[in-house]
Amino acid sequence: MGASEAALQIFSGAFAPQFHTNLRSKFSSVCCVKSSKDRHYGCMQQNGVRILKSYIRRQRIRLESLRCKCSQAENIRGASGRLVNGLANDSKFQLGQHLKYEKGNILSDDGLTAATSNVFGANSIEDEAWSLLRASMVYYCGNPVGTIAANDPSDSNTLNYDQVFIRDFIPSGIAFLLKGDYEIVRNFILHTLQLQSWEKTMDCHSPGQGLMPASFKVRTVPLDGDEDATEEVLDPDFGEAAIGRVAPVDSGLWWIILLRAYGKCSGDTSVQERIDVQTGIKMILKLCLADGFDMFPTLLVTDGSCMIDRRMGIHGHPLEIQALFYSALLCAREMLAPEEASADLIRALNNRLVAMSFHIREYYWIDMKKLNEIYRYKTEEYSFDAVNKFNIYPDQIPPWLVEWMPNRGGYLIGNLQPAHMDFRFFSLGNLWAIISSLATTDQSHAILDFIEAKWSDLVAGMPLKICYPALEGEEWRIITGSDPKNTPWSYHNGGSWPTLLWQLTVASIKTKRPDIAENAIKVAERRIATDKWPEYYDTKGARFVGKQARLFQTWSIAGYLVAKLLIANPNAANILVNVEDAELVNAFSFALTANPRRKRLRKGPKQTFII
Ligand code: GLC
């Protein structure tokens, strides 16, 4: 279908709402058409500024107004020399913009922190964070749709940090929700839904249907057929332009988690009930639940498919993806409309939940006791009731772990593959396992005990270390491919990421141990604002601002704000938490009794868990 045809059908209402195509939803204030020149979404005012060329000609005056708005956005870019997207219609944002351009504040290269606090009349770190968060807002056709990854005026090489990353927007979205600012989150959810599995290709290969992009950018492009006019388009990146061409498996999972949080916080369930949104949820689920060659219930992914989006040896079944997957399944189950057509999907989802929780709780868990068991494992067990099911050679237990494991506490390991346990501690996976109830209550407490016991390693000078320990020497060379950004104790390789503060806060509130988060927040407050909100810190003790870290990194700012807002109102953490339900617990105990470690039933009917 040509772009014009599509546009005509939208205008005549010819698209049935359930018609799941790239043109999926109609917005109240904007509508989107496929540009014939490229495959981006274009946006126009609903009064029909640009649909057909002949129509455009008849609508010269309206077109002028769009052009005017778009060039206004261009001027903003020009004035700052940096990208600040959008057509501001938010009064606070406009105030910020005004101050920025008129008085050289906020994004000016000099004295940003001091200037901001003075201008807004408050010296508090929180006020500064709010100003910065608002200044990072991205607008599409006048509506806020996200926040850019970093707003660092000292950096001339933005790479893709001027884009809206799905995962980076989550703490921004939660901060806005907790402030009662729902519009940006609603717009983000609906606009990213439109981008889902857009026909992007890399070397003639397209990503799977249902994939959400890693990021998107609002671009102003010349209007087809009229060199004087411009329009804004949303340009998604599914990894086909990203460094390393990594597919963002976590994007769709985060999208589902945010959708549920939006409904719970705003009380507006109409978004999740929309047919296009329901279809979007199902597409993500189908992609994740599709059968493959895998023997494990955990999701098999490539390296770099989540927050750690470069080669760090996490391919396979990394904990972070499993915890987000588990959480997204539970959130989706809550939101899916009960209908005959979804019965199979819900059944598959329930079976997966049970199998995953069993698998992770049993096989990923490590503490002193379990470590000692592994130390004494027999290997090469060919049998159905093997204890060492994955044939782990005890020599794999790394020397650092023998010393590092405290007597009290434990954690979920980073990855499990045949004959391979990745014993590294990954913060996000462990925290989200607590939040989603993938970890048992006892395990959740033990993880927090562990973080407390290892405070000087994991929190150190800035919460929170992304993983521990760093890969060094030959291991670093082989596993990262000699990545100069991922040198030991930097970036993904043992760097410290302030954004993880919000996940630590949710996990500690869920386990009724908010003091842990409060202490971590105090550590962050000592320097995060004076250091200009870096993306990450380097060194074992997080003493230096990261070698290549962006400053004014939005999710560092938003993560801090979410942590503060939740400590002030712990009940609000419920919008993110998944409470373990009794049916799952029952099914889990059934799975335990059928645990092949005890006895494997070879005969008899195949068990399925129908909840
Ligand atoms: C880095 C991080 C990634 C983040 C992106 C934008 O690539 O590894 O998790 O989404 O920056 O901030």
XYZ file of C-alpha atoms and ligand atoms in Angstrom:
623
model
C 0.000 0.000 0.000
C 1.368 3.399 -0.887
C 1.794 6.104 1.660
C -0.991 8.200 0.217
C -3.391 5.311 0.191
C -2.574 4.560 3.785
C -3.091 8.154 4.704
C -6.406 8.280 2.935
C -7.572 5.178 4.735
C -6.632 6.598 8.077
C -8.551 9.724 7.349
C -11.569 7.859 6.150
C -11.329 5.538 9.131
C -10.935 2.564 6.834
C -8.466 0.797 9.124
C -10.168 -1.493 11.573
C -8.512 -0.932 14.931
C -7.409 -4.536 15.183
C -5.689 -4.352 11.810
C -2.189 -4.821 13.075
C 0.098 -3.165 10.628
C 2.835 -0.672 10.917
C 0.167 1.948 10.968
C -1.491 0.762 14.079
C -2.925 3.460 16.151
C -4.661 6.710 15.740
C -3.871 9.374 18.238
C -6.166 12.022 19.370
C -3.919 14.891 18.409
C -1.546 13.490 15.846
C -1.721 10.965 13.107
C 1.154 9.174 11.464
C 1.764 8.253 7.870
C 4.467 6.339 6.195
C 6.676 8.587 4.232
C 7.119 7.395 0.677
C 10.764 8.457 0.693
C 11.914 6.461 3.625
C 10.271 4.105 6.046
C 9.941 6.354 9.023
C 6.798 7.526 10.633
C 5.900 11.053 9.787
C 3.752 13.181 11.965
C 1.248 15.807 11.104
C -1.303 17.860 12.836
C -4.676 16.188 12.799
C -6.073 19.016 10.740
C -4.272 17.381 7.854
C -1.233 19.452 7.103
C 0.410 16.921 4.889
C -1.382 13.978 3.470
C -1.563 14.304 -0.281
C 0.375 16.684 -2.408
C -2.745 18.205 -3.892
C -4.203 18.457 -0.439
C -1.074 20.197 0.788
C -1.362 22.797 -1.920
C -4.888 23.559 -0.888
C -3.740 23.819 2.689
C -0.860 26.250 2.254
C -1.731 28.225 5.301
C -1.835 25.235 7.598
C 1.383 23.960 6.128
C 2.980 27.275 6.968
C 2.078 26.773 10.569
C 3.714 23.331 10.657
C 6.796 24.606 8.914
C 6.901 27.371 11.400
C 6.805 24.943 14.310
C 9.408 22.694 12.806
C 11.764 25.523 12.114
C 11.231 26.661 15.663
C 12.574 23.307 16.739
C 15.478 23.750 14.385
C 16.231 27.130 15.884
C 16.399 25.597 19.307
C 18.972 23.178 18.054
C 20.870 25.945 16.346
C 20.966 28.213 19.327
C 22.401 25.674 21.680
C 24.524 23.910 19.169
C 23.119 20.797 20.803
C 19.996 18.848 20.322
C 17.125 19.776 22.528
C 14.228 18.274 20.720
C 10.915 19.595 20.434
C 8.268 22.100 20.377
C 7.850 22.973 23.977
C 4.329 23.236 25.192
C 5.039 22.542 28.809
C 5.233 25.758 30.724
C 7.952 24.568 33.092
C 9.923 23.283 30.180
C 9.498 26.573 28.383
C 10.725 28.358 31.464
C 13.766 26.101 31.447
C 14.310 26.709 27.760
C 13.948 30.416 28.207
C 16.461 30.450 31.007
C 18.774 28.271 29.059
C 18.895 30.373 25.975
C 18.451 33.760 27.479
C 20.725 33.401 30.438
C 23.033 30.647 29.316
C 21.972 28.223 31.972
C 21.223 24.520 32.141
C 22.930 23.394 28.999
C 25.633 26.005 28.786
C 29.130 24.646 28.972
C 30.089 26.491 32.096
C 28.924 26.066 35.647
C 25.832 24.100 34.867
C 25.189 22.752 38.316
C 25.538 25.995 40.170
C 23.600 27.939 37.596
C 20.720 25.547 37.669
C 20.314 25.494 41.407
C 20.481 29.255 41.626
C 18.058 29.888 38.830
C 15.471 27.588 40.273
C 15.888 29.132 43.670
C 16.718 25.903 45.450
C 19.992 24.336 46.223
C 18.663 20.907 46.672
C 19.959 18.136 44.508
C 16.415 17.058 43.822
C 15.391 20.409 42.383
C 18.388 20.360 40.144
C 17.582 16.832 39.055
C 14.025 17.804 38.149
C 15.216 20.758 36.088
C 17.650 18.550 34.240
C 15.104 15.814 33.698
C 12.646 18.290 32.235
C 15.344 19.747 30.016
C 15.982 16.276 28.604
C 12.407 15.879 27.381
C 11.966 15.104 23.703
C 8.956 16.404 21.800
C 7.306 15.020 18.739
C 4.841 17.293 17.025
C 4.523 19.291 20.172
C 3.929 16.378 22.510
C 6.452 14.991 24.990
C 7.394 11.451 23.986
C 10.544 10.619 25.919
C 13.851 11.835 27.313
C 17.223 11.825 25.578
C 19.902 9.544 26.968
C 22.372 12.285 27.827
C 22.452 16.027 27.646
C 26.190 16.571 27.973
C 27.188 19.978 26.628
C 30.891 19.213 26.938
C 30.671 16.310 24.545
C 30.944 16.993 20.846
C 30.587 13.359 19.847
C 27.047 12.472 20.858
C 27.005 9.055 19.098
C 23.455 7.892 19.820
C 23.143 9.517 23.228
C 20.829 12.125 21.683
C 18.214 9.418 21.179
C 15.398 8.229 23.390
C 16.425 4.778 24.623
C 13.573 2.546 25.712
C 15.438 1.144 28.731
C 16.801 4.569 29.717
C 13.347 6.090 29.663
C 11.987 3.670 32.286
C 13.296 5.587 35.338
C 12.308 8.868 33.639
C 8.832 7.486 33.043
C 8.530 6.250 36.620
C 9.684 9.616 37.954
C 7.040 11.385 35.855
C 4.371 8.905 36.941
C 5.221 9.382 40.600
C 4.952 13.135 40.073
C 1.504 12.712 38.507
C 2.812 13.692 35.066
C 1.194 10.943 33.035
C 1.074 12.393 29.545
C 4.702 11.791 28.565
C 4.500 8.157 29.653
C 1.280 7.566 27.763
C 2.746 9.138 24.633
C 5.949 7.143 24.996
C 4.011 3.892 25.299
C 1.851 4.582 22.272
C 4.568 5.982 20.020
C 7.016 3.187 20.722
C 4.206 0.735 20.056
C 3.958 2.183 16.581
C 7.627 1.484 16.046
C 7.366 -2.152 17.128
C 8.848 -4.483 14.529
C 8.998 -1.813 11.910
C 10.577 -3.211 8.813
C 14.177 -2.515 9.673
C 16.774 -4.732 8.139
C 20.424 -5.398 8.560
C 22.121 -6.848 5.502
C 18.737 -8.002 4.155
C 17.655 -9.610 7.422
C 14.749 -8.256 9.489
C 14.330 -8.573 13.222
C 11.523 -10.734 14.561
C 7.953 -9.456 14.652
C 7.281 -7.909 18.000
C 10.781 -6.585 18.643
C 10.831 -3.133 20.184
C 13.602 -0.757 19.152
C 16.556 0.008 21.404
C 16.054 3.701 20.802
C 14.458 6.246 18.535
C 15.156 9.743 17.416
C 12.865 12.553 16.390
C 14.222 13.838 13.120
C 13.145 16.868 11.179
C 13.200 16.024 7.502
C 12.195 17.878 4.358
C 8.596 17.368 3.464
C 8.134 15.184 0.393
C 7.657 17.287 -2.683
C 8.162 20.603 -0.975
C 11.696 21.648 -0.299
C 10.608 24.591 1.811
C 8.748 22.563 4.384
C 9.786 20.058 6.993
C 8.118 17.416 9.040
C 9.111 15.425 12.093
C 9.582 11.680 11.891
C 10.299 9.009 14.472
C 13.332 7.034 13.413
C 13.780 3.792 15.370
C 16.992 1.826 15.820
C 16.561 -1.898 16.366
C 20.249 -2.413 16.649
C 20.905 -2.113 12.951
C 22.863 1.081 13.572
C 23.915 0.421 17.149
C 27.536 -0.299 17.921
C 27.948 -4.055 17.518
C 24.473 -4.392 15.940
C 22.969 -5.804 19.113
C 19.264 -6.657 19.306
C 17.569 -5.058 22.319
C 15.739 -7.987 23.864
C 15.025 -5.994 27.023
C 13.126 -3.159 25.267
C 9.841 -5.017 24.850
C 10.067 -6.417 28.375
C 10.611 -2.947 29.843
C 7.770 -1.622 27.698
C 5.341 -4.134 29.236
C 6.594 -3.328 32.748
C 6.136 0.405 32.168
C 2.677 -0.111 30.657
C 1.515 -1.867 33.803
C 3.115 0.769 36.028
C 1.333 3.478 34.027
C -2.051 1.806 34.568
C -1.461 1.187 38.250
C -0.188 4.672 38.947
C -2.548 6.769 36.845
C -5.604 4.555 37.255
C -6.057 4.863 33.494
C -6.415 1.300 32.275
C -7.839 2.419 28.942
C -4.353 2.378 27.386
C -3.650 -1.260 28.224
C -7.165 -2.197 27.128
C -6.764 -0.744 23.632
C -6.771 -3.386 20.935
C -3.512 -2.181 19.423
C -1.839 -2.247 22.840
C -3.184 -5.725 23.557
C -1.838 -6.819 20.183
C 1.518 -5.242 20.996
C 1.724 -7.178 24.269
C 0.874 -10.418 22.500
C 3.479 -9.831 19.801
C 6.201 -9.390 22.403
C 5.045 -12.502 24.229
C 4.889 -14.573 21.065
C 8.398 -13.563 20.140
C 9.699 -14.514 23.585
C 7.660 -17.689 23.988
C 8.359 -19.079 20.512
C 9.750 -22.585 20.466
C 13.390 -22.964 19.558
C 16.150 -25.484 20.047
C 16.635 -24.631 23.665
C 16.300 -27.141 26.504
C 15.994 -24.467 29.186
C 12.923 -22.399 30.078
C 15.101 -19.307 30.315
C 15.321 -16.993 27.317
C 18.270 -17.605 25.004
C 19.820 -14.346 23.801
C 22.983 -13.000 22.251
C 25.636 -10.963 23.996
C 24.769 -7.318 24.551
C 21.006 -7.713 24.388
C 20.221 -5.667 27.488
C 21.658 -2.832 29.598
C 25.067 -4.372 28.943
C 24.892 -3.753 25.237
C 28.431 -4.741 24.283
C 30.320 -7.982 24.332
C 30.804 -8.966 27.965
C 30.362 -12.729 27.766
C 26.707 -12.656 28.789
C 25.254 -14.478 25.764
C 23.142 -17.492 26.597
C 20.734 -17.082 29.487
C 21.822 -13.934 31.331
C 20.079 -13.270 34.613
C 19.080 -9.705 33.757
C 17.005 -10.830 30.775
C 15.471 -13.696 32.768
C 14.367 -11.416 35.589
C 12.872 -8.880 33.190
C 11.236 -11.656 31.177
C 9.679 -13.147 34.290
C 8.433 -9.747 35.409
C 7.050 -8.938 31.955
C 5.192 -12.262 31.853
C 3.546 -11.514 35.177
C 2.692 -7.950 34.155
C 1.284 -9.135 30.821
C -0.838 -11.775 32.534
C -2.397 -9.049 34.631
C -3.186 -6.899 31.617
C -4.248 -9.337 28.920
C -7.962 -9.286 28.302
C -9.479 -12.691 29.072
C -10.616 -13.985 25.715
C -10.806 -17.304 23.992
C -8.232 -16.330 21.390
C -5.562 -15.743 24.035
C -6.120 -18.990 25.950
C -3.158 -20.806 24.385
C -0.870 -17.863 24.926
C -1.852 -17.591 28.580
C -1.329 -21.301 29.052
C 2.136 -21.092 27.505
C 2.873 -18.069 29.663
C 1.850 -19.838 32.860
C 3.855 -22.925 32.044
C 6.880 -20.790 31.368
C 6.507 -18.878 34.631
C 6.514 -22.062 36.662
C 9.371 -23.657 34.765
C 11.455 -20.489 34.922
C 11.013 -19.853 38.607
C 11.973 -23.441 39.340
C 14.999 -23.307 37.057
C 16.363 -20.004 38.325
C 15.705 -20.634 42.021
C 17.257 -24.057 41.872
C 20.136 -23.711 39.478
C 21.183 -20.058 39.554
C 21.252 -19.783 43.327
C 24.592 -19.720 45.073
C 25.609 -19.315 48.688
C 28.190 -20.939 50.948
C 26.229 -24.162 51.185
C 25.609 -24.458 47.454
C 29.201 -23.538 46.650
C 30.356 -26.369 48.847
C 27.989 -28.725 47.024
C 29.386 -27.681 43.660
C 32.899 -28.070 45.025
C 32.122 -31.738 45.646
C 30.143 -32.356 42.445
C 30.638 -35.606 40.579
C 30.915 -35.030 36.853
C 30.046 -36.893 33.649
C 26.786 -38.188 35.097
C 24.873 -39.759 32.238
C 21.497 -40.423 33.801
C 18.059 -38.974 34.280
C 18.593 -38.302 37.945
C 21.987 -36.620 37.764
C 22.718 -34.198 40.571
C 25.189 -32.218 38.499
C 22.733 -31.826 35.670
C 24.708 -29.300 33.661
C 28.007 -31.099 34.111
C 29.745 -28.304 35.959
C 33.391 -29.063 36.680
C 34.239 -27.960 40.229
C 37.479 -26.444 38.956
C 35.314 -23.725 37.461
C 34.767 -22.228 40.885
C 36.885 -19.104 40.569
C 39.446 -18.400 43.311
C 37.994 -14.919 43.905
C 34.624 -16.432 44.803
C 36.051 -18.789 47.392
C 37.326 -15.766 49.283
C 34.467 -13.426 48.435
C 31.427 -15.490 49.412
C 30.276 -14.402 52.882
C 28.891 -16.867 55.387
C 25.592 -15.040 55.363
C 23.766 -14.190 52.156
C 23.865 -15.397 48.606
C 22.927 -14.385 45.078
C 21.793 -15.576 41.676
C 24.674 -16.193 39.311
C 24.945 -14.331 36.027
C 24.365 -17.169 33.578
C 24.013 -20.911 33.294
C 24.908 -23.000 30.254
C 25.969 -26.592 29.793
C 29.258 -27.019 31.675
C 29.361 -23.330 32.452
C 28.300 -21.224 35.390
C 29.058 -17.526 35.165
C 29.674 -16.812 38.827
C 29.851 -13.035 38.437
C 27.396 -10.988 40.480
C 25.152 -8.867 38.226
C 23.273 -6.194 40.145
C 20.320 -5.499 37.886
C 19.393 -9.168 37.465
C 19.558 -9.813 41.190
C 17.574 -6.707 42.084
C 14.907 -7.358 39.495
C 14.673 -10.988 40.630
C 13.672 -9.594 44.037
C 11.246 -7.065 42.573
C 9.540 -9.611 40.314
C 9.461 -12.374 42.953
C 11.539 -14.580 40.690
C 13.691 -15.088 43.769
C 11.967 -16.630 46.801
C 11.437 -14.459 49.869
C 14.392 -16.106 51.589
C 16.572 -15.658 48.539
C 15.516 -12.007 48.263
C 16.618 -11.341 51.819
C 19.809 -13.261 51.275
C 20.625 -11.119 48.206
C 20.207 -7.973 50.273
C 22.259 -9.517 53.095
C 24.885 -10.167 50.489
C 24.837 -6.572 49.221
C 25.220 -5.355 52.803
C 28.059 -7.776 53.468
C 29.808 -6.679 50.262
C 28.965 -2.988 50.588
C 32.527 -1.799 50.094
C 32.741 -3.721 46.803
C 29.259 -3.205 45.409
C 28.285 0.232 46.653
C 31.767 1.583 47.347
C 32.044 5.256 46.346
C 28.948 5.261 44.137
C 26.029 2.831 43.985
C 25.912 0.480 42.224
C 28.491 -1.734 40.595
C 27.009 -3.198 37.421
C 28.787 -6.504 37.995
C 31.506 -7.976 40.146
C 34.323 -8.707 39.636
C 35.815 -7.177 36.506
C 37.280 -9.322 33.756
C 41.025 -8.837 33.663
C 44.049 -9.890 31.610
C 43.600 -12.737 29.182
C 39.992 -13.214 30.216
C 39.230 -9.569 29.372
C 41.037 -9.921 26.030
C 39.141 -13.031 24.999
C 35.704 -12.273 26.427
C 35.357 -8.583 25.534
C 37.411 -8.843 22.363
C 39.941 -6.385 23.872
C 37.249 -3.715 24.187
C 39.004 -0.495 25.293
C 35.776 0.873 26.759
C 35.254 -2.224 28.872
C 38.653 -2.277 30.547
C 38.692 -3.667 34.112
C 36.526 -1.696 36.551
C 35.158 0.554 33.841
C 31.809 0.836 32.026
C 30.116 -2.595 31.822
C 33.151 -4.362 33.168
C 32.763 -3.614 36.860
C 31.906 0.073 36.476
C 29.486 1.743 38.905
C 26.169 2.973 37.509
C 24.151 5.502 39.528
C 20.987 4.608 37.618
C 20.890 1.270 39.468
C 19.981 3.165 42.616
C 16.278 3.099 41.769
C 16.189 -0.654 41.330
C 18.024 -1.080 44.631
C 15.399 1.155 46.215
C 12.436 -0.813 44.868
C 14.036 -4.099 45.976
C 14.800 -2.852 49.459
C 11.326 -1.392 49.876
C 9.743 -4.646 48.715
C 11.663 -6.575 51.354
C 10.852 -3.901 53.954
C 14.487 -2.930 54.300
C 14.443 0.645 52.963
C 17.407 1.586 55.150
C 19.641 -0.155 52.614
C 18.476 2.193 49.865
C 18.619 5.193 52.186
C 22.267 4.490 52.932
C 23.053 4.060 49.260
C 21.271 7.317 48.416
C 23.425 9.128 50.979
C 26.529 7.755 49.290
C 25.299 8.967 45.903
C 24.358 12.397 47.202
C 27.905 13.065 48.314
C 29.030 13.627 44.778
C 26.538 12.815 42.045
C 25.481 16.426 41.425
C 28.931 17.947 41.779
C 30.224 15.305 39.392
C 27.486 16.387 36.945
C 25.401 13.210 36.990
C 27.785 10.865 35.190
C 26.671 7.806 33.312
C 29.110 5.586 35.229
C 32.171 5.596 37.478
C 35.459 3.742 37.112
C 37.856 1.915 39.443
C 37.162 -0.766 41.980
C 36.069 1.780 44.539
C 34.145 3.953 42.027
C 36.530 6.815 42.692
C 36.734 8.345 39.225
C 34.082 9.595 36.868
C 34.100 7.029 34.036
C 36.737 7.428 31.365
C 34.222 7.828 28.575
C 31.156 8.443 30.733
C 28.637 10.985 29.501
C 27.780 13.756 31.936
C 24.173 14.735 32.610
C 23.128 11.192 31.818
C 19.353 11.199 32.072
C 18.877 7.825 33.708
C 21.411 8.724 36.404
C 19.281 11.788 37.129
C 15.948 9.979 36.892
C 17.210 6.974 38.866
C 18.122 9.268 41.738
C 14.729 10.969 41.598
C 12.821 7.684 41.589
C 14.850 6.498 44.572
C 14.013 9.694 46.504
C 10.338 9.631 45.553
C 9.952 6.005 46.579
C 11.698 6.455 49.902
C 9.282 9.295 50.584
C 6.309 7.177 49.506
C 7.206 3.479 49.755
C 3.702 2.286 48.820
C 4.244 3.645 45.356
C 6.815 0.888 44.748
C 3.826 -1.405 44.206
C 3.492 -0.136 40.663
C 6.714 -2.021 39.882
C 6.581 -4.981 42.213
C 5.179 -8.386 41.266
C 3.787 -10.190 44.244
C 4.188 -13.926 44.056
C 0.803 -15.495 43.605
C -0.357 -18.554 45.478
C -1.062 -20.588 42.343
C 2.483 -20.182 41.173
C 3.804 -21.204 44.565
C 1.673 -24.361 44.436
C 2.828 -25.193 40.966
C 6.383 -24.514 42.061
C 6.151 -26.931 44.965
C 4.745 -29.494 42.586
C 7.754 -28.939 40.349
C 10.018 -29.370 43.353
C 8.519 -32.740 44.215
C 8.987 -33.778 40.614
C 12.570 -32.540 40.776
C 14.794 -35.025 38.995
C 17.363 -34.488 41.726
C 15.056 -36.537 43.864
C 13.409 -38.837 41.375
C 12.554 -38.399 37.774
C 9.227 -39.819 36.635
C 9.892 -41.422 33.298
C 6.503 -42.945 32.771
C 3.058 -41.636 33.239
C 1.264 -38.662 31.716
C 3.249 -35.600 30.792
C 2.660 -32.959 33.432
C 1.581 -29.498 32.445
C 0.785 -26.741 34.873
C -2.497 -25.134 34.126
C -3.155 -22.309 36.455
C 25.068 2.545 26.953
C 24.501 1.564 27.957
C 23.073 1.242 27.612
C 22.269 2.519 27.548
C 22.899 3.471 26.524
C 22.233 4.834 26.513
O 25.198 1.947 25.710
O 25.261 0.409 27.970
O 22.543 0.383 28.588
O 20.957 2.243 27.192
O 24.257 3.685 26.849
O 22.364 5.447 27.731
